[in-house]
Short mmCIF file of C-alpha atoms in Angstrom, two decimals:
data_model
loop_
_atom_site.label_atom_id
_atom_site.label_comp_id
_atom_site.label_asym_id
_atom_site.label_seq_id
_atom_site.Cartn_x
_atom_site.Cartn_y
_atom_site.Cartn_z
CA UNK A 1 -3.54 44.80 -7.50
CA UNK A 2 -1.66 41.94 -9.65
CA UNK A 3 -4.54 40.35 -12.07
CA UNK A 4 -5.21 36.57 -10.65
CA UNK A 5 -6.97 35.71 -14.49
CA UNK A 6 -6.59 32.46 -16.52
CA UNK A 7 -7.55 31.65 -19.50
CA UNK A 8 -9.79 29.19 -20.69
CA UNK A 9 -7.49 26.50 -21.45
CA UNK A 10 -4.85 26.78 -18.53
CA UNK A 11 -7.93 27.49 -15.70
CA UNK A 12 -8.81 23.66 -17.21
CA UNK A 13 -5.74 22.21 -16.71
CA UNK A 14 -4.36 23.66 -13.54
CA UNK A 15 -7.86 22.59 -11.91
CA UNK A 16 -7.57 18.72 -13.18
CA UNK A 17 -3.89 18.80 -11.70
CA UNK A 18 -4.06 20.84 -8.86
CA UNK A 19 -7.52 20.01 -7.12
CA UNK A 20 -9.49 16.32 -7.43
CA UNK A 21 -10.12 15.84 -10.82
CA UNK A 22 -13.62 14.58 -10.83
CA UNK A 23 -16.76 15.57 -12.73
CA UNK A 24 -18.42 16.07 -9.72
CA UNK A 25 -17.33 16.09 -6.22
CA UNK A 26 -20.08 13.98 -4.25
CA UNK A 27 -21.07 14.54 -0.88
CA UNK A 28 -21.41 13.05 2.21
CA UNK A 29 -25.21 11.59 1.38
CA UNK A 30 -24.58 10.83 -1.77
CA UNK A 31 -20.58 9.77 -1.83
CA UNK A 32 -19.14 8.94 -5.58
CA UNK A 33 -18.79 5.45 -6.38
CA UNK A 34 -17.05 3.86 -9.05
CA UNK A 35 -15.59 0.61 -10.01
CA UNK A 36 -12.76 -0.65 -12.49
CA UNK A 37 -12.41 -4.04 -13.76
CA UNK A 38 -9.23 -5.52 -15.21
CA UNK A 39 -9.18 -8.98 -16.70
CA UNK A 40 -6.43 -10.40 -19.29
CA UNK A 41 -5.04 -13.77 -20.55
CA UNK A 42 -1.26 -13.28 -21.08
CA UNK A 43 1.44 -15.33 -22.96
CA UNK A 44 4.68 -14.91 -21.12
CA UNK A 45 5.72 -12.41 -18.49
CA UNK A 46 8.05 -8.95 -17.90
CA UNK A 47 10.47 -8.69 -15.55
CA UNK A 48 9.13 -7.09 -12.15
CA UNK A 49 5.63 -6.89 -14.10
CA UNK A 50 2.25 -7.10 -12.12
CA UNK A 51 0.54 -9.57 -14.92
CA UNK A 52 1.24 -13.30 -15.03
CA UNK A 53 1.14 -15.83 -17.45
CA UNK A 54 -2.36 -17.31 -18.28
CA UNK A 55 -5.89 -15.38 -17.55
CA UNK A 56 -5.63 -13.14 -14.50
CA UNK A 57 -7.33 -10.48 -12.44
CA UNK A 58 -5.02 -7.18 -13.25
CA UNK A 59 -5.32 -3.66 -11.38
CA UNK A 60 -9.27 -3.40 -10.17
CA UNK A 61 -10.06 -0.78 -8.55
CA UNK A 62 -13.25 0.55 -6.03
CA UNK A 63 -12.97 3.75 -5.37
CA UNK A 64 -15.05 6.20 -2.93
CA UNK A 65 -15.01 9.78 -3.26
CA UNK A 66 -16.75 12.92 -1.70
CA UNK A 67 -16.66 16.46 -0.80
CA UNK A 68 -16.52 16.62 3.37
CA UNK A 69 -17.87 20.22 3.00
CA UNK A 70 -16.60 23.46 0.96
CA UNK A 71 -13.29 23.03 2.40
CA UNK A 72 -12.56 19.39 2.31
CA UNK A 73 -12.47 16.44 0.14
CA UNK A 74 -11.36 13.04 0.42
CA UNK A 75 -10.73 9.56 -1.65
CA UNK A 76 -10.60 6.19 -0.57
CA UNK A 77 -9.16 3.50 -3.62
CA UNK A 78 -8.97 -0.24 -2.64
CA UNK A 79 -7.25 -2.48 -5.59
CA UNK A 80 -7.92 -6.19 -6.02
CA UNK A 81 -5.39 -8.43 -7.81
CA UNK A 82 -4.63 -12.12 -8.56
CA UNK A 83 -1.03 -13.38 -8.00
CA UNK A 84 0.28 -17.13 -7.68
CA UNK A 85 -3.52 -18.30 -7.50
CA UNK A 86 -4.07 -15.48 -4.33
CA UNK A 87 -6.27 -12.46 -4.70
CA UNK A 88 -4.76 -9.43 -2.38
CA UNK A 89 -6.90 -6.16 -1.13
CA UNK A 90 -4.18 -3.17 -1.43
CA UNK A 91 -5.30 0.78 0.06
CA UNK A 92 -3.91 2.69 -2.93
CA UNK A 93 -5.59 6.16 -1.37
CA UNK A 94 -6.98 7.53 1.21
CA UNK A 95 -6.66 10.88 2.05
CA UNK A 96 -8.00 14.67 2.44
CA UNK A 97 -7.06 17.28 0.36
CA UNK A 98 -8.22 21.21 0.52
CA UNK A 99 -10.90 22.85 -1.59
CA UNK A 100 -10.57 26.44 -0.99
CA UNK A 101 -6.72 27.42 0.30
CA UNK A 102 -6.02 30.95 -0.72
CA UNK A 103 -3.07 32.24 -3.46
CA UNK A 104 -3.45 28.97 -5.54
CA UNK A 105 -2.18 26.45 -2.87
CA UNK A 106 -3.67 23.17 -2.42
CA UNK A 107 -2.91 20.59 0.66
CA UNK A 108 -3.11 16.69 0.16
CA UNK A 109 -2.40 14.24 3.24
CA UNK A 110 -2.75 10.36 3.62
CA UNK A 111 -1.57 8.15 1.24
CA UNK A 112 -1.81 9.20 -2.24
CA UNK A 113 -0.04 8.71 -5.74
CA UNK A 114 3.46 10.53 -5.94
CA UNK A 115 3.40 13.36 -8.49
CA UNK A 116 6.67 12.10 -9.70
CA UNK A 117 7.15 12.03 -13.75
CA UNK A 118 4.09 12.01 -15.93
CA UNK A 119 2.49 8.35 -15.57
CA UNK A 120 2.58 8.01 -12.03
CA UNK A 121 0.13 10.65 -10.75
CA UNK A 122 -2.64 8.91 -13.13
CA UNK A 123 -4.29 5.69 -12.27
CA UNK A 124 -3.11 2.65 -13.91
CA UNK A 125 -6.37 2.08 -15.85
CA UNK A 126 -5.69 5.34 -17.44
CA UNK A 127 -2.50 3.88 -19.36
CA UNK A 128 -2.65 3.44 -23.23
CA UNK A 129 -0.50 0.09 -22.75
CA UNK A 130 -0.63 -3.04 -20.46
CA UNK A 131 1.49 -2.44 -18.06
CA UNK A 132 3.83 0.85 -16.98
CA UNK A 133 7.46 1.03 -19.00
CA UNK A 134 10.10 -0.85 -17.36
CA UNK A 135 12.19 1.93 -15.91
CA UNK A 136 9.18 2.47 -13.67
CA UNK A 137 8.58 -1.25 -12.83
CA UNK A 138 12.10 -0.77 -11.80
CA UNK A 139 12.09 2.34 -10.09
CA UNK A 140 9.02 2.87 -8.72
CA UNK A 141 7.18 -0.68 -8.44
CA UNK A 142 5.10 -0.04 -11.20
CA UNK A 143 3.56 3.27 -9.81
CA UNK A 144 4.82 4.93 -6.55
CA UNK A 145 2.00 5.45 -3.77
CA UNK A 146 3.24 6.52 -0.07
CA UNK A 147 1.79 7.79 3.32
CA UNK A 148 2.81 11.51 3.54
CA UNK A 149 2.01 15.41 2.70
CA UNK A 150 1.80 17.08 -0.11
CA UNK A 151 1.40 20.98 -1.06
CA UNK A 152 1.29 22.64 -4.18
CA UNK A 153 1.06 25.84 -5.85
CA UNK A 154 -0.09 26.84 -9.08
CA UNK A 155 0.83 30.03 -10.36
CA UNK A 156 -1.97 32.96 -11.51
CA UNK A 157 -0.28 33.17 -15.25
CA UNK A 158 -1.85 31.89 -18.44
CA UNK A 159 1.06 29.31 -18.81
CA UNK A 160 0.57 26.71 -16.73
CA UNK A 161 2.73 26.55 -14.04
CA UNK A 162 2.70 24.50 -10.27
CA UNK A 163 5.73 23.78 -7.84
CA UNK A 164 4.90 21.10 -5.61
CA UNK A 165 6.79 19.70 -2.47
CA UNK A 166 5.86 15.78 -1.31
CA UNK A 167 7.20 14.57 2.41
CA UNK A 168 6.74 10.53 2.45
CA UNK A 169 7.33 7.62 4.60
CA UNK A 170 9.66 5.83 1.82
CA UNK A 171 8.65 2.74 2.78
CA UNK A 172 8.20 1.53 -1.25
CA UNK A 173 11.41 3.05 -2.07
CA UNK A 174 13.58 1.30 1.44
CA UNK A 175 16.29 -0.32 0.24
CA UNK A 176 16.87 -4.08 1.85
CA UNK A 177 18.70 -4.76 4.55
CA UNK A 178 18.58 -1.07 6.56
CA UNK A 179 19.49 -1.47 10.19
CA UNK A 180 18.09 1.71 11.36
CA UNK A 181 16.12 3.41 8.58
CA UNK A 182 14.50 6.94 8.59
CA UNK A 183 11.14 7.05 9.51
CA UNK A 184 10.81 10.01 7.18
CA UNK A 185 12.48 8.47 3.98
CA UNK A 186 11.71 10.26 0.81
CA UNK A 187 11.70 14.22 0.20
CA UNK A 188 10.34 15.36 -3.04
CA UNK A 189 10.16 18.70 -5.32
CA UNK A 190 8.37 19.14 -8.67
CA UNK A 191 7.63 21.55 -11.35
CA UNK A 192 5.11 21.43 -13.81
CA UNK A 193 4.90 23.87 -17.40
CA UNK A 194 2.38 23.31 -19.75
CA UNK A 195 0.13 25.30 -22.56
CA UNK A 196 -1.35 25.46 -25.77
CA UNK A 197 -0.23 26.20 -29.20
CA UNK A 198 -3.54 27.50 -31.16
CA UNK A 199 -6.55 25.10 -30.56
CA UNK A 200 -5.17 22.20 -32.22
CA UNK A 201 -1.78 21.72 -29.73
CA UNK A 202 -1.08 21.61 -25.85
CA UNK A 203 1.92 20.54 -24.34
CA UNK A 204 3.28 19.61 -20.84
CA UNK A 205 6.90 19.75 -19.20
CA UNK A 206 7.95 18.61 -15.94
CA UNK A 207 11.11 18.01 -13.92
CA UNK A 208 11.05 16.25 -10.61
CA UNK A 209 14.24 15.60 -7.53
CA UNK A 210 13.62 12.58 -5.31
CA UNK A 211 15.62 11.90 -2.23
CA UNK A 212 15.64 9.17 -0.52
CA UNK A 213 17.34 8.82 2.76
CA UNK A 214 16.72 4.98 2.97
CA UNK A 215 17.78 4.36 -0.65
CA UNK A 216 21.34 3.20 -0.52
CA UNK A 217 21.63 -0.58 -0.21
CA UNK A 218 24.70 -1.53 2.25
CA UNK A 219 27.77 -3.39 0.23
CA UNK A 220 30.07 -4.97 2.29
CA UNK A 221 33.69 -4.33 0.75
CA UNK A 222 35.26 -7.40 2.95
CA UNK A 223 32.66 -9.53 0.78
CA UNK A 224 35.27 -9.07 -2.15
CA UNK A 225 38.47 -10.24 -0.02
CA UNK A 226 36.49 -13.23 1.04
CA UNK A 227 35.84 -13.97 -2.74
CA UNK A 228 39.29 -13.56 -3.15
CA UNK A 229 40.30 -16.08 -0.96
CA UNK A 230 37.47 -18.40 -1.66
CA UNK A 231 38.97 -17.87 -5.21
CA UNK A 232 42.55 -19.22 -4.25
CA UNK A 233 41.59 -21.95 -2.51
CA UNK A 234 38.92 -23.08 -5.42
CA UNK A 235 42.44 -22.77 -7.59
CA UNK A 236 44.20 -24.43 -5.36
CA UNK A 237 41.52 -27.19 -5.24
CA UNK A 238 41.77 -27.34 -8.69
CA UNK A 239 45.45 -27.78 -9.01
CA UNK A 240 45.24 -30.84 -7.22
CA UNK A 241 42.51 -32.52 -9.30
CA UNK A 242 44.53 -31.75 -12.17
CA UNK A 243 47.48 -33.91 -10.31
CA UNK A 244 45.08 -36.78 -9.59
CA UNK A 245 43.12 -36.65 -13.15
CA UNK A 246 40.35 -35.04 -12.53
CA UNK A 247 39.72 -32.81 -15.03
CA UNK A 248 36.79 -34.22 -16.95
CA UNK A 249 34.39 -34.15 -14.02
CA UNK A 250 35.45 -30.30 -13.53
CA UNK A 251 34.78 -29.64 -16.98
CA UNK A 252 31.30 -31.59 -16.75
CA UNK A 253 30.70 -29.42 -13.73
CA UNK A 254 31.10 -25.94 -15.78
CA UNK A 255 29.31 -27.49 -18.37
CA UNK A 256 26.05 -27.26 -15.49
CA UNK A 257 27.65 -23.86 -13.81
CA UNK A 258 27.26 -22.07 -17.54
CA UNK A 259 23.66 -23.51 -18.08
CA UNK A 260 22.52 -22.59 -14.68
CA UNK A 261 24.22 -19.12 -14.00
CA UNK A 262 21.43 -17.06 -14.08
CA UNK A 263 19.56 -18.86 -11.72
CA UNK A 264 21.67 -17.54 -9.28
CA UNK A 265 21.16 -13.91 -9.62
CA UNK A 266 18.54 -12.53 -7.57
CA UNK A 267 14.99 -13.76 -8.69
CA UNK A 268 13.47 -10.61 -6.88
CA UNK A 269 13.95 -8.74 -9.93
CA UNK A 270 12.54 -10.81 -12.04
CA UNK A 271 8.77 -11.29 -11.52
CA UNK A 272 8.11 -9.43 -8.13
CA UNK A 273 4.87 -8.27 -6.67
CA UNK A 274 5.57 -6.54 -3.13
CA UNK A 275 4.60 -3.20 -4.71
CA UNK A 276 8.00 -2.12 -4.38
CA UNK A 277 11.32 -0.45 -5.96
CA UNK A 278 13.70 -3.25 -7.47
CA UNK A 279 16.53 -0.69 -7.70
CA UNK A 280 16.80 1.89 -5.19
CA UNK A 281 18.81 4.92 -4.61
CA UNK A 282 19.87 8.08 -2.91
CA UNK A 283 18.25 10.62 -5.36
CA UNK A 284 15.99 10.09 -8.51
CA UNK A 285 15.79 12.20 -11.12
CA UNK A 286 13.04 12.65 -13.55
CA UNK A 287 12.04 14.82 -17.06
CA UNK A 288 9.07 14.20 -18.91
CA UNK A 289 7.50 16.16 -21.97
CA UNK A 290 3.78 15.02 -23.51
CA UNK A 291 2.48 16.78 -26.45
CA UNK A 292 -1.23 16.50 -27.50
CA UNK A 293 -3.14 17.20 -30.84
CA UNK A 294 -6.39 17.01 -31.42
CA UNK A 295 -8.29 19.05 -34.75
CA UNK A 296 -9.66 22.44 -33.16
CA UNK A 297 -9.13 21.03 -29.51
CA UNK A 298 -11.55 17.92 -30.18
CA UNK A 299 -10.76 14.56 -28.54
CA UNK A 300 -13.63 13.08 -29.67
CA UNK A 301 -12.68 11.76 -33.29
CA UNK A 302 -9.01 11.48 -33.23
CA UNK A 303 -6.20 12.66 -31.96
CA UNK A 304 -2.22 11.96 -31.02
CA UNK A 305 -0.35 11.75 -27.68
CA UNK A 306 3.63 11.38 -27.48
CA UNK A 307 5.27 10.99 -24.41
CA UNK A 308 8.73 10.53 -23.24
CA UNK A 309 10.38 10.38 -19.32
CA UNK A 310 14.05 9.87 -18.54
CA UNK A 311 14.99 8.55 -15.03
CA UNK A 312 18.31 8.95 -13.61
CA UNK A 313 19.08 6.55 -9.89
CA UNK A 314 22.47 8.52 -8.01
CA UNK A 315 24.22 6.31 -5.67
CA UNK A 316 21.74 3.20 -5.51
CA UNK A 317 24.63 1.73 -2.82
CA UNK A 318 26.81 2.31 0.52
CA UNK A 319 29.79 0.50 0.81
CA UNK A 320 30.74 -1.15 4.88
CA UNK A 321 34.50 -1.40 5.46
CA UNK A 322 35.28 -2.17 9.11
CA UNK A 323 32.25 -1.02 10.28
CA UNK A 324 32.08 2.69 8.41
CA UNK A 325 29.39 3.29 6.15
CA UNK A 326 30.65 5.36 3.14
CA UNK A 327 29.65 6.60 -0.16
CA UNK A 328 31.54 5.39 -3.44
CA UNK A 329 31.63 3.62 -6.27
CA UNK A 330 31.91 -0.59 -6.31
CA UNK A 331 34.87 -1.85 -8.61
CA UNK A 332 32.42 -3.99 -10.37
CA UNK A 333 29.07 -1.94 -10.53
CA UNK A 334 28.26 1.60 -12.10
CA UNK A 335 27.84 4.71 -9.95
CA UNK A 336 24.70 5.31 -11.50
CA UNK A 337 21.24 3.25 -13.10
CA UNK A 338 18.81 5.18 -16.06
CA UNK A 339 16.16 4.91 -18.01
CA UNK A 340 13.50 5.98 -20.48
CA UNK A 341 10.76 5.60 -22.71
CA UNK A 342 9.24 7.10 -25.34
CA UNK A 343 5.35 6.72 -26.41
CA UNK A 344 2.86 7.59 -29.62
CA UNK A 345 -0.45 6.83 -29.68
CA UNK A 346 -2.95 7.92 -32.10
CA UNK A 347 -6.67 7.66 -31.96
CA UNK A 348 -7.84 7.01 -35.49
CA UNK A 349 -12.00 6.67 -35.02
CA UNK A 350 -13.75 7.42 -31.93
CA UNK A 351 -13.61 3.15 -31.55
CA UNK A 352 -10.29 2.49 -32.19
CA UNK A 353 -6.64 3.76 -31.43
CA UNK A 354 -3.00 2.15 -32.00
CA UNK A 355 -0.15 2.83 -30.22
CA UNK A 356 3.93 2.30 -30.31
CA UNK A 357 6.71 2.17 -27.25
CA UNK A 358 10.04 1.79 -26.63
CA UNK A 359 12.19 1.49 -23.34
CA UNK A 360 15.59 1.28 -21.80
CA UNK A 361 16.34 0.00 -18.60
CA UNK A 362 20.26 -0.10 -17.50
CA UNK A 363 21.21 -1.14 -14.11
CA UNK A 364 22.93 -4.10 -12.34
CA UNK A 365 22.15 -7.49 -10.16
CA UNK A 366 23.99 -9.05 -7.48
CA UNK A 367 24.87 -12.76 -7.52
CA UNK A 368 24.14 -14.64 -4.63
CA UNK A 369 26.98 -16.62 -4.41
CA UNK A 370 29.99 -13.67 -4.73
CA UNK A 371 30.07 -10.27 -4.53
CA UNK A 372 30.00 -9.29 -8.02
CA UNK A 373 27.47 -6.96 -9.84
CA UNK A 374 26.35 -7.87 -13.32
CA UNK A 375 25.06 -5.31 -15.80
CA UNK A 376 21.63 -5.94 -16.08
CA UNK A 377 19.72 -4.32 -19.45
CA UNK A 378 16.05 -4.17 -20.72
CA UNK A 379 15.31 -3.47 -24.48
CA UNK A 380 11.33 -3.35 -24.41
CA UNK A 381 9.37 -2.74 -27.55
CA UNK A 382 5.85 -2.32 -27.91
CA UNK A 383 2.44 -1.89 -29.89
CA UNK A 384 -0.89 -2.10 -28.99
CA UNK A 385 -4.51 -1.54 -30.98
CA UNK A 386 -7.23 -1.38 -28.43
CA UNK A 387 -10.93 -1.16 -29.44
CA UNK A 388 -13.02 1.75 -27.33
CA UNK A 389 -16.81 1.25 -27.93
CA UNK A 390 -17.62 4.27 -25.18
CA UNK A 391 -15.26 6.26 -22.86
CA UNK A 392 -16.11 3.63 -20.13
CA UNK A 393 -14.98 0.84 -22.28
CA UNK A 394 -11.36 -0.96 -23.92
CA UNK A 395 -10.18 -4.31 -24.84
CA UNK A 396 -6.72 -4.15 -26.14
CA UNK A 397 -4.29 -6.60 -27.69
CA UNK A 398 -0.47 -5.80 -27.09
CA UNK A 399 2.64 -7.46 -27.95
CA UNK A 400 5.90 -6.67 -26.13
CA UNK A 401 9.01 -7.40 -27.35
CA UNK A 402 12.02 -7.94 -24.84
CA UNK A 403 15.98 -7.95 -25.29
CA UNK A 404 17.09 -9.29 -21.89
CA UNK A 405 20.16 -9.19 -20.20
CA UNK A 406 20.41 -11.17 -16.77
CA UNK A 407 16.41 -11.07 -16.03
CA UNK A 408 16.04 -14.37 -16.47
CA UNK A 409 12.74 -15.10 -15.06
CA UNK A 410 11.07 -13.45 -18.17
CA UNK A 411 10.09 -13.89 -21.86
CA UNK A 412 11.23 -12.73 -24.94
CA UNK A 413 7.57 -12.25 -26.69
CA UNK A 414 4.74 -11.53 -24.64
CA UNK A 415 1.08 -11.19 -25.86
CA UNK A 416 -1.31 -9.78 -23.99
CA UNK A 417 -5.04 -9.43 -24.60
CA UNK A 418 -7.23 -6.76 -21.87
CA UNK A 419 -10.51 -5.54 -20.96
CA UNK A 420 -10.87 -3.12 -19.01
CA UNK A 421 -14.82 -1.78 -17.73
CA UNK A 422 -15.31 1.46 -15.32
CA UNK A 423 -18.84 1.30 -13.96
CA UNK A 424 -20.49 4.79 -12.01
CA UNK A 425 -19.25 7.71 -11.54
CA UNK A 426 -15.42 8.36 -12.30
CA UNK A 427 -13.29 11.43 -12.37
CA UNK A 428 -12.22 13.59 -15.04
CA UNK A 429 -9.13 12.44 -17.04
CA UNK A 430 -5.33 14.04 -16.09
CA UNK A 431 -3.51 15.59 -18.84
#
């Protein structure tokens, strides 16, 4: 009979990522019940960030947990936040998920956090930095929650290692306009590695394929003709004011046109808060590697986390002639949007950790008024020191540095200064 043993270390891990990682699991008497708060003041914002300018209510959570008996458990999270002087209630989770399947395999169902990439399984008061890295403010609305199914499997080896398969509704990933969307949208497979190198080391790999059936946004290829003869008209417009002397109020008016051009890109990607994709796509591809020290396996007194995740969009459109929908690539726009980040922070003292991270974001905008994509870029540097007086504790000060290229609703230097308080009980820490 094939040995089903683990070690210490990977037993540990595959049980935080595989089952409800919580210190205890509650019951139905005596449900677990914790609460997050997130407050911050802010100078400037991010483009498709959750966190305005000036003091705010960020990502607050109150969350309600138990074990339904020895074969069930479920989760309900509600989120509070402040936008545009409004406070909205958002269900972030609430669903079941198995205790004791047989041969390693877990069930989830409801609406739960997609196990895409790294960040996004882990609750956003979890995160070392403000707010999540721009390609997943892009890609994934800041974290990617759906109604749906997941199962999983973790293998009976001392190297960790899970496959998982998600089934979701999509709807935070639709692309606008649709006609007819899917009501199944977005099919998803992962793979998890991870282990330990002595006591000191552990290490995690991942690789994840996304595909979304309602990802393509429609482009209309008779759009460009029309420009084109909008164009020779607007020339021919312009010929004549030349005759009649008019070319000082023209050059007044591109004077205005050049100051004001990038108010007429899209503003939803700029500072959006439906909880949303801004960039959508057929398929979404994702790596991620985290490595972990800490002296003889102790978190307590310091240790080091880097992190990195690359994102690659396929197809993000679907191009209408005459009434055929096919796939392709747009004279003006790339076939393709990426991005990535990379992430070090070290714990020092048990009451203090710093932390560095830097982001690309490459993808492109529409302007409202032709048919033309622009290449839209995000440069995002970052470093944080937040002060930890317990485990259930952290104010942190961050300053983000931006190099922007068509988001114009968005600042170049950003300060931000956080709390953020969990009061009862709370679950165990992801890797």
């Amino acid at each position: 009979m094939m040995s089903m043993k683990l070690n210490g270390t990977a037993f540990a891990v595959a049980a935080l990522l595989a089952t409800p990682a919580l210190a205890n699991t509650g019951s139905l008497t005596n449900p677990n019940i914790s609460l997050v708060l997130d407050g911050y003041y802010q100078d400037g914002e991010r483009p498709m960030g959750e966190r305005e300018e000036g003091f705010g209510l960020g990502h607050t959570e109150l969350a309600f947990s138990a074990a339904v008996d020895d074969k069930l458990y479920g989760k309900l999270t509600t989120v509070l936040e402040s936008h545009d002087g409004e406070t909205e209630l958002l269900v972030e989770e609430a669903f079941i998920q198995t205790l004791a399947m047989p041969g390693g395999l877990s069930l989830r169902a409801g609406r739960f956090l997609s196990d895409i990439g790294y960040l996004n399984n882990q609750h956003m008061h979890t995160d070392a930095f403000v707010e999540r890295p721009a390609v997943y403010r892009a890609f994934l609305g800041n974290h990617y929650y759906d109604d749906g199914v997941r199962l999983n499997w973790v293998a009976p080896t001392d190297l960790y290692f899970e496959l998982g398969a998600e089934v979701l509704g999509g709807d935070p990933l639709m692309a606008e306009g649709l006609v007819d969307p899917e009501t199944v949208g977005v099919y998803h497979l992962y793979t998890k590695l991870g282990g330990d190198i002595g006591q000191s080391h552990s290490w995690q790999a991942s690789l994840s394929w996304l595909r979304n059936e309602n990802g393509m946004a429609a482009m209309h290829e008779h759009d460009d003709h029309d420009e084109h003869d909008h164009d020779e008209e607007h020339d021919e417009e312009h010929d004549h004011d030349e005759e009649h002397g008019h070319d000082e109020e023209h050059g007044h008016d591109d004077e205005h046109g050049d100051e004001h051009g990038d108010e007429h890109l899209h503003d939803d990607h700029g500072h959006d808060h439906s909880h949303g994709a801004a960039f959508t796509g057929r398929d979404l591809f994702n790596a991620s590697f985290v490595y972990k020290w800490a002296p003889g396996g102790n978190y307590k007194y310091n240790h080091l986390t880097i992190s990195g995740e690359y994102f690659y969009l396929d197809k993000p459109y679907a191009f209408e002639e005459h009434g055929h929908e096919e796939e392709g690539h747009h004279e003006d726009g790339p076939d393709y949007f990426d991005g990535w980040y990379l992430s070090g922070v070290y714990q020092f003292n048990p009451s203090w950790s710093a932390g560095l991270r830097y982001g690309e974001l490459s993808a492109a905008l529409m302007h409202e008024e032709h048919a033309h994509l622009h290449d839209a870029k995000i440069k995002e540097s970052e470093a944080m020191i937040a002060w930890h007086p317990s485990h259930f504790s952290v104010v942190r000060l961050q300053y983000t540095h931006q190099d922007l290229t068509e988001f114009a609703a968005a600042d170049d230097h950003i300060i931000t200064l956080q709390y953020n308080v969990t009061l009862g009980a709370h679950g165990a820490h992801q890797f």
